Short mmCIF file of C-alpha atoms and ligand atoms in Angstrom, two decimals:
data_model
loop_
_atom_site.label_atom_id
_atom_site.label_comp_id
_atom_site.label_asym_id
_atom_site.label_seq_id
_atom_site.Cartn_x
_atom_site.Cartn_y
_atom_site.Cartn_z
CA UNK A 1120 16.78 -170.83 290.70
CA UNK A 1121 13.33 -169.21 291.42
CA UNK A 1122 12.62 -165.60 292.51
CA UNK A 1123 10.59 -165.26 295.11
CA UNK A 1124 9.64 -161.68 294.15
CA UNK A 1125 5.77 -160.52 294.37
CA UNK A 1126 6.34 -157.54 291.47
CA UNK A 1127 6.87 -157.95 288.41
CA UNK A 1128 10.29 -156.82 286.59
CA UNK A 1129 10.47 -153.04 285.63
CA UNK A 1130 10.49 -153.03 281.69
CA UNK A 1131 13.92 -151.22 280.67
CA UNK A 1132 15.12 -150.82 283.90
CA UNK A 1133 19.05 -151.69 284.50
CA UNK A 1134 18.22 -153.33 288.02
CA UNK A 1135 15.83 -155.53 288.06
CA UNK A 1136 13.81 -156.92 291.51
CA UNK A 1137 15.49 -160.17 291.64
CA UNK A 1138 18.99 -158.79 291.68
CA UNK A 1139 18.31 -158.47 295.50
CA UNK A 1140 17.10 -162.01 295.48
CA UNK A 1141 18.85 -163.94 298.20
CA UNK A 1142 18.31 -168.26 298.93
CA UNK A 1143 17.76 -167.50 302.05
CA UNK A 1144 13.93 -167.58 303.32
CA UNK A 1145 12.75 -165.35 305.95
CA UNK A 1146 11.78 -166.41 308.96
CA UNK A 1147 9.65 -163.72 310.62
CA UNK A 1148 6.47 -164.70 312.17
CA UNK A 1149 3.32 -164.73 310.60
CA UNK A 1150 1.60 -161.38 310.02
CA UNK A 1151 5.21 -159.68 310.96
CA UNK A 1152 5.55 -155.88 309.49
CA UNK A 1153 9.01 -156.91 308.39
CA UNK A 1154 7.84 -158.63 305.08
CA UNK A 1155 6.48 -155.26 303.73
CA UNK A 1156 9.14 -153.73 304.87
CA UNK A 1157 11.80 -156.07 303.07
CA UNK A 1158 9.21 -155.66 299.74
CA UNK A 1159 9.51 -151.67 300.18
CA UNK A 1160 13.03 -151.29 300.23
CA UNK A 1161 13.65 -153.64 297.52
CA UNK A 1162 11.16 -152.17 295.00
CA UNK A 1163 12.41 -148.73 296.22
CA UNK A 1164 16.08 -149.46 295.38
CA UNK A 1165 14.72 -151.12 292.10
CA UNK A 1166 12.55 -148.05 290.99
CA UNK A 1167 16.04 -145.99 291.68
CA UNK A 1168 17.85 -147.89 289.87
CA UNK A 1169 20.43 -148.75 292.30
CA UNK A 1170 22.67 -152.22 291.95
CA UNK A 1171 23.09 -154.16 295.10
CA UNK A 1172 26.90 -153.01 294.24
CA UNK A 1173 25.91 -149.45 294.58
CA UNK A 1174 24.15 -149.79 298.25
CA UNK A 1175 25.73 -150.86 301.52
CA UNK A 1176 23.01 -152.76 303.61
CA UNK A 1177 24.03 -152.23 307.39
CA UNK A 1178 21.84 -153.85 310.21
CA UNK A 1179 21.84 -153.74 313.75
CA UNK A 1180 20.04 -156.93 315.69
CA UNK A 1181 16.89 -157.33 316.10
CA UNK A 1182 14.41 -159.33 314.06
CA UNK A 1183 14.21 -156.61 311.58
CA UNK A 1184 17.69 -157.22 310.75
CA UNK A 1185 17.28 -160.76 310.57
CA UNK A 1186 16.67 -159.30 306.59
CA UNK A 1187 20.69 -159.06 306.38
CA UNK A 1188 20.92 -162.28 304.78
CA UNK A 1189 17.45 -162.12 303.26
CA UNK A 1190 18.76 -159.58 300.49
CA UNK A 1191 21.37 -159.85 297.54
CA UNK A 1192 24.06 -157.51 297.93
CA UNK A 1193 26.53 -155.79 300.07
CA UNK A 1194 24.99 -156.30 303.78
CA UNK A 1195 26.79 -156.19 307.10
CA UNK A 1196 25.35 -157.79 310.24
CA UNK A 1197 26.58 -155.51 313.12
CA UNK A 1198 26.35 -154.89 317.19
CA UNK A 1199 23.07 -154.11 318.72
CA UNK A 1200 22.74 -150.26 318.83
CA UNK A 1201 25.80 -149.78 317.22
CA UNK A 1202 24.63 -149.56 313.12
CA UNK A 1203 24.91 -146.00 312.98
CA UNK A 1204 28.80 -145.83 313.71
CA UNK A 1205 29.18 -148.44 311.37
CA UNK A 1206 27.46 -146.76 308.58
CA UNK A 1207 28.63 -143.51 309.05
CA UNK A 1208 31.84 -145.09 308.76
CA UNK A 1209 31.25 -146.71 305.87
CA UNK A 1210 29.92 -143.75 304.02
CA UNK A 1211 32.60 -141.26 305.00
CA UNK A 1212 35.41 -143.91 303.45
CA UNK A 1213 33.38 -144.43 300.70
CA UNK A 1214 31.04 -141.51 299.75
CA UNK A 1215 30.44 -142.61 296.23
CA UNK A 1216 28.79 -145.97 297.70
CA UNK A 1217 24.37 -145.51 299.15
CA UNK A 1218 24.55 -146.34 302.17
CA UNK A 1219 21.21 -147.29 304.57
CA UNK A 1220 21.24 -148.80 308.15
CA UNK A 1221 18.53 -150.65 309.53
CA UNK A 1222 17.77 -151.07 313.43
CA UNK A 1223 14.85 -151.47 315.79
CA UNK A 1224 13.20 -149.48 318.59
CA UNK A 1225 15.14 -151.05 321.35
CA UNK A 1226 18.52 -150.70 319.50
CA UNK A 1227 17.71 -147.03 318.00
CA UNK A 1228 16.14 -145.92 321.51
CA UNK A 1229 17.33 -147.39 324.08
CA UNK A 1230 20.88 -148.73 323.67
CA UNK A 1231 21.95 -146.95 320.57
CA UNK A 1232 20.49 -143.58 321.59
CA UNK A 1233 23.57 -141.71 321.90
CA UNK A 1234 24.75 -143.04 318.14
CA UNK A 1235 21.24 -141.77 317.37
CA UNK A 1236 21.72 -138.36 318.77
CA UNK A 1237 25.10 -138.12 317.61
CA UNK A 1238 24.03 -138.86 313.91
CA UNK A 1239 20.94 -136.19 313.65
CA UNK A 1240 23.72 -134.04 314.85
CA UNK A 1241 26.66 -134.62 312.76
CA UNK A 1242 24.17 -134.69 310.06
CA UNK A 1243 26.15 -137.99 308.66
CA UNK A 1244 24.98 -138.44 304.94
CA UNK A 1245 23.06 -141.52 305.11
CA UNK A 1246 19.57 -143.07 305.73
CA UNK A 1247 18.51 -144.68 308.62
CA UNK A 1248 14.83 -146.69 308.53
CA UNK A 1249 14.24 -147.50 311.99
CA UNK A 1250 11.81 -150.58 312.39
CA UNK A 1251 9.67 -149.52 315.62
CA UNK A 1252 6.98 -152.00 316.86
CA UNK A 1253 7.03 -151.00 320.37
CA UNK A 1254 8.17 -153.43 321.77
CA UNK A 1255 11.65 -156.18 321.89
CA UNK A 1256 10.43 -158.63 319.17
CA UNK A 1257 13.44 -160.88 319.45
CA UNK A 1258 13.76 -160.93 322.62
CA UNK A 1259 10.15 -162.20 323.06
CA UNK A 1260 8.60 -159.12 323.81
CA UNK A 1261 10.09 -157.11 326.86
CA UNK A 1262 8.93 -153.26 326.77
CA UNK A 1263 10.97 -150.91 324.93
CA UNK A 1264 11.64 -146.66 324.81
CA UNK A 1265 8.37 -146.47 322.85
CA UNK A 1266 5.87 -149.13 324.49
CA UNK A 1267 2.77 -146.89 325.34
CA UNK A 1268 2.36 -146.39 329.57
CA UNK A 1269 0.04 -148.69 330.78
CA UNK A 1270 0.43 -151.59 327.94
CA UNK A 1271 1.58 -154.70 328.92
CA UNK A 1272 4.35 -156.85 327.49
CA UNK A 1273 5.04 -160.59 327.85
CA UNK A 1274 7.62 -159.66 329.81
CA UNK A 1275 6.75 -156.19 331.74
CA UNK A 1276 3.19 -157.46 332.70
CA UNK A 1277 2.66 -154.52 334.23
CA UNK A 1278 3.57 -152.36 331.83
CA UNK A 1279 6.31 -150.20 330.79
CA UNK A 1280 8.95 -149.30 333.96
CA UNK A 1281 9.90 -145.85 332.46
CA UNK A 1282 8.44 -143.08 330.26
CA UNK A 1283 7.57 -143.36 326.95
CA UNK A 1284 9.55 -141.81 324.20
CA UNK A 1285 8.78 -139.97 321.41
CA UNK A 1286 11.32 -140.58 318.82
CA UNK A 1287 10.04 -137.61 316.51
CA UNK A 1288 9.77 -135.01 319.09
CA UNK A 1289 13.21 -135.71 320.09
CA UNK A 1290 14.46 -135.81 316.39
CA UNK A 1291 12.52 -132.63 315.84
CA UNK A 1292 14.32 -130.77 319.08
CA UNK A 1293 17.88 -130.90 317.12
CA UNK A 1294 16.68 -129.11 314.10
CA UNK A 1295 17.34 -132.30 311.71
CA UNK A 1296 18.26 -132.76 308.22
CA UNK A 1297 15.39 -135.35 307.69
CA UNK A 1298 12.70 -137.21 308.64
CA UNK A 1299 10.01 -138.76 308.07
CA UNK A 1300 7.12 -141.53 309.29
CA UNK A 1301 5.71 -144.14 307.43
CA UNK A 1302 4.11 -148.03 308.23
CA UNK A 1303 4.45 -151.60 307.49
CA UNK A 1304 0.53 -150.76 306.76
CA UNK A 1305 1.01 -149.20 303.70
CA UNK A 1306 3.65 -150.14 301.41
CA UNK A 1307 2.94 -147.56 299.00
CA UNK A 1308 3.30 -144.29 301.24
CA UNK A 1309 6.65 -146.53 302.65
CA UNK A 1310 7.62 -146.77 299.35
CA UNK A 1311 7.41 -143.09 298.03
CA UNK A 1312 9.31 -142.51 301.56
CA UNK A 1313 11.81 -144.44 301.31
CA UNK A 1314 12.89 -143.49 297.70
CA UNK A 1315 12.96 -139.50 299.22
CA UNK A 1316 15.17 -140.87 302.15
CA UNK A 1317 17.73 -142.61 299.97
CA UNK A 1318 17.62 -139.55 297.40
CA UNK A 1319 17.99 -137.33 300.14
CA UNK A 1320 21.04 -138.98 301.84
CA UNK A 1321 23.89 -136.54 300.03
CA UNK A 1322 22.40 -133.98 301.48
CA UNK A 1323 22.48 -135.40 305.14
CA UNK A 1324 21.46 -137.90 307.61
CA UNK A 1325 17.72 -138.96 306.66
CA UNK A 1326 15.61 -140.83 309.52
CA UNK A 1327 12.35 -142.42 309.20
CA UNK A 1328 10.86 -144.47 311.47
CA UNK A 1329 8.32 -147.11 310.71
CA UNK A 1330 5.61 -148.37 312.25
CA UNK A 1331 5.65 -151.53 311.97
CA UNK A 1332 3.13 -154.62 313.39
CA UNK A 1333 4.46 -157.49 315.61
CA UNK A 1334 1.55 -159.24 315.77
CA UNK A 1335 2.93 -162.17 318.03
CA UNK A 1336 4.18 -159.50 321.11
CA UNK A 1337 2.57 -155.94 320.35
CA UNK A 1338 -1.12 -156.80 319.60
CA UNK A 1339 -2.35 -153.04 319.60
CA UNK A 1340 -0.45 -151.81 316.53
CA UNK A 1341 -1.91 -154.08 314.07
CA UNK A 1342 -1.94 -152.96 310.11
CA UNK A 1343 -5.77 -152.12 310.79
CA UNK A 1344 -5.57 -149.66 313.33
CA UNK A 1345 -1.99 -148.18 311.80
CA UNK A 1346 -4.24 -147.49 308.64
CA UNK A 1347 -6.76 -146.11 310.28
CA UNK A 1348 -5.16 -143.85 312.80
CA UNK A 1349 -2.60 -142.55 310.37
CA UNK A 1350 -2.62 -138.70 309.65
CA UNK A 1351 -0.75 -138.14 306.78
CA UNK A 1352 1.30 -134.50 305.93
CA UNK A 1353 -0.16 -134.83 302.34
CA UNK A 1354 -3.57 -134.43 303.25
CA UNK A 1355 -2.91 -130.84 304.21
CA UNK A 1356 -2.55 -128.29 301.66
CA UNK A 1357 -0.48 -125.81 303.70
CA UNK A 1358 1.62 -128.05 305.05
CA UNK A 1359 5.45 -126.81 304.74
CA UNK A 1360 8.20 -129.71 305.71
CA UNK A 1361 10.70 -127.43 304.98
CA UNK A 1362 9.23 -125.44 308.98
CA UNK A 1363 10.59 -126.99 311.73
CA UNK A 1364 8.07 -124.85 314.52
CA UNK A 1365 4.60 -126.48 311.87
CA UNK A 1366 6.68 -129.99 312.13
CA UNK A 1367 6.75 -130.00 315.78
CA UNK A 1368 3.26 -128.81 316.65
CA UNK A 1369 1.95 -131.65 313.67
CA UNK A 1370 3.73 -133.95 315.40
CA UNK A 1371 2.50 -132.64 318.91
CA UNK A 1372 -0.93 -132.63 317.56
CA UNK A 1373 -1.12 -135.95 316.76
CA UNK A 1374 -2.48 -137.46 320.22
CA UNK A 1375 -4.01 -141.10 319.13
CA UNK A 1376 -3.45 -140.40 315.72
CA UNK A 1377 -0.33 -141.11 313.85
CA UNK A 1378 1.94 -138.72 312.26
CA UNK A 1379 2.87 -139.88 308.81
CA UNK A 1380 4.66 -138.65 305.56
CA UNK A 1381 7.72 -136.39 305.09
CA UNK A 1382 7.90 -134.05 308.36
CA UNK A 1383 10.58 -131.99 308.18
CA UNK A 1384 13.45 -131.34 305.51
CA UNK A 1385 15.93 -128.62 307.09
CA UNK A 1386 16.61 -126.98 303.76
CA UNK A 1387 20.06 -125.06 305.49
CA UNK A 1388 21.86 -127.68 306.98
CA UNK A 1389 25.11 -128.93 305.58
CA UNK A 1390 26.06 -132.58 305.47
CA UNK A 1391 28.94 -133.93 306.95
CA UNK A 1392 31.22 -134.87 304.51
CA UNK A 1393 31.03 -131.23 302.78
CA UNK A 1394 32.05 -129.83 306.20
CA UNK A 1395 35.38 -132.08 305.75
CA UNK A 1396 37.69 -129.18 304.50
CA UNK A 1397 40.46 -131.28 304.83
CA UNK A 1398 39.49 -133.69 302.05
CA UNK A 1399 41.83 -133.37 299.54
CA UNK A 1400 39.30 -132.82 296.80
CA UNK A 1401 35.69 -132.49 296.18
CA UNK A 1402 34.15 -135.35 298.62
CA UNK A 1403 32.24 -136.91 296.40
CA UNK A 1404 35.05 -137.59 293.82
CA UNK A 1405 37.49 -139.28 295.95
CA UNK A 1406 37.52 -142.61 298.42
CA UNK A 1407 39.29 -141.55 302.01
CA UNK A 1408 41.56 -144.62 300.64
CA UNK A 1409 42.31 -142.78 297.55
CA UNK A 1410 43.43 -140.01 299.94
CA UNK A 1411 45.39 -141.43 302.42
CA UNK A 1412 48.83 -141.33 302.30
CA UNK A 1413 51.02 -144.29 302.40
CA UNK A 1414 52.80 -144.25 306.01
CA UNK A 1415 55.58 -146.92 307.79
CA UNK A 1416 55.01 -147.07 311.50
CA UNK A 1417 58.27 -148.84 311.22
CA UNK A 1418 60.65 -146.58 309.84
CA UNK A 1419 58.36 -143.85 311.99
CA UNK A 1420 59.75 -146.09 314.98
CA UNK A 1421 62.67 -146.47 313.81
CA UNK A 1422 63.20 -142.58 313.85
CA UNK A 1423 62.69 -142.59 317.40
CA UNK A 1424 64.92 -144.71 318.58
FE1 SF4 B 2015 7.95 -159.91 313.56
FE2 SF4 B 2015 7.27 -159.59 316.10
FE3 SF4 B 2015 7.57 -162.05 315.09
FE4 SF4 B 2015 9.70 -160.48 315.47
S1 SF4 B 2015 8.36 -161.31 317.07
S2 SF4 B 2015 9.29 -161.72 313.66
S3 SF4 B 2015 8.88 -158.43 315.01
S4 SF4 B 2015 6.03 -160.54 314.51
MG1 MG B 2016 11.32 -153.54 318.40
#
């Protein structure tokens, strides 16, 4: 068997690159954002020294999570919009487990909004990279919560119907655990994001949403221009991603250009699972299996009659 991996092995490391190798070839078109993407979170996981039997892979549907069967490991194919539920699940029965859910524009902003809501809320302790090209990739390109007014789609040929949304604003307006911006452009930055995202995820729910190019349906975000419009956080000194107001105006601020980098870390919130009283010990040393106790609906209906 071959490894179709582009890095080489990290000397000493106990997980190596190809222990997310899968048989199964991607099929993304191409010049698709997808393929960096796939290379970023495997080298991420790699560099933290996580074993595919440490991480739960969730997808949503969507071309980006055509990668569910493109990685080794524990991955779960789920509903369109509906990852987040699914995730959340899986981390609150499970809390020992990494857990990171992976869903497009369309699914994150349009029919999965409320889960999306609902999560930055709850402050649910996992990480969420949303793939946004602007656009339904899948679906051969019909215009989506965040296709720019007055772009045209295959589809909408006269552009986008509604509004366009700005997934960070609205992230920003519920005071957030985490998030953060990053590209299919640059696989380093998305790299050094996505390692703080995972790290992050005990602490609460961390977002990022990616760029990413779709060169068959979105021609205007191309790599080139997301390199060259992005503004990154780290290339100002004062920056503080730990103040929500300096967050919001950077990302209000950005007009053409691209916010990009860690935005905003809410250093007071408290995650979900540490606001579960109930658990019977501390949450991180116990499975909710562990905890719950045996029951029999039968002799239960049996008392009732
Ligand atoms: Fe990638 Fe776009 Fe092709 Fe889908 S349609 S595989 S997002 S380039
Ligand atoms: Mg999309």
């Amino acid at each position: 068997m071959s490894c179709n991996c582009t890095t080489t092995e990290l000397e000493g490391g106990r997980v190596k690159y190809s222990d997310y190798y899968s048989e199964i070839q991607p099929t993304w078109c191409s010049g698709c954002g997808d393929y960096a993407i796939m290379a970023a979170l495997k080298r991420s996981l790699v560099e933290l020294d996580i074993a595919p039997s440490e991480v739960v892979l969730c997808f949503d549907v969507g071309c980006n999570s055509n990668m569910n069967d493109k990685l080794g490991g524990y991955r779960v194919h789920t509903l369109h919009g509906r990852v987040l539920p699914f995730a959340a699940g899986a981390k609150i029965s499970h809390p020992k487990l990494k857990v990171i859910a992976f869903a497009g524009d369309g699914a994150t902003y349009s029919e999965g909004l409320n889960h999306f809501i609902n999560s930055l809320k709850s402050n649910y302790p996992i990480t969420f990279f949303v793939h946004n090209n602007g656009n339904y990739g899948l679906t051969t390109g019909q215009a989506s919560a965040t296709t720019p007014q007055n772009t045209k789609r295959t589809a909408n040929p006269d552009g986008p119907t509604s509004m366009t949304l700005n997934p960070l604003e609205l992230a920003l307006s519920i005071d957030p655990a985490f998030v953060g911006r990053s590209t299919s452009a640059d696989i380093g930055s998305l790299i050094k994001i996505m390692k703080q995202a995972i790290s992050f995820q005990d602490e609460g729910f961390a977002y990022v949403d990616i760029l990413q190019a779709c060169p068959t349906y979105n021609r205007e975000l191309t790599h080139e221009m997301l390199l060259k419009r992005s503004k990154n956080v780290e290339d100002f000194p004062d920056y503080n991603p730990n103040n929500l107001a300096a967050a919001r105006a950077f990302v209000q601020s950005t007009g053409m250009e691209i916010a990009n980098g860690v935005i905003y870390k809410n250093p007071n919130l408290v995650s979900y699972l540490k606001k579960l009283v109930y658990r019977k010990k501390s949450w991180s040393d116990t499975t909710l299996r562990e905890e719950v106790k045996k029951y029999s609906i039968s002799d239960y209906l049996n008392s009732l009659s």
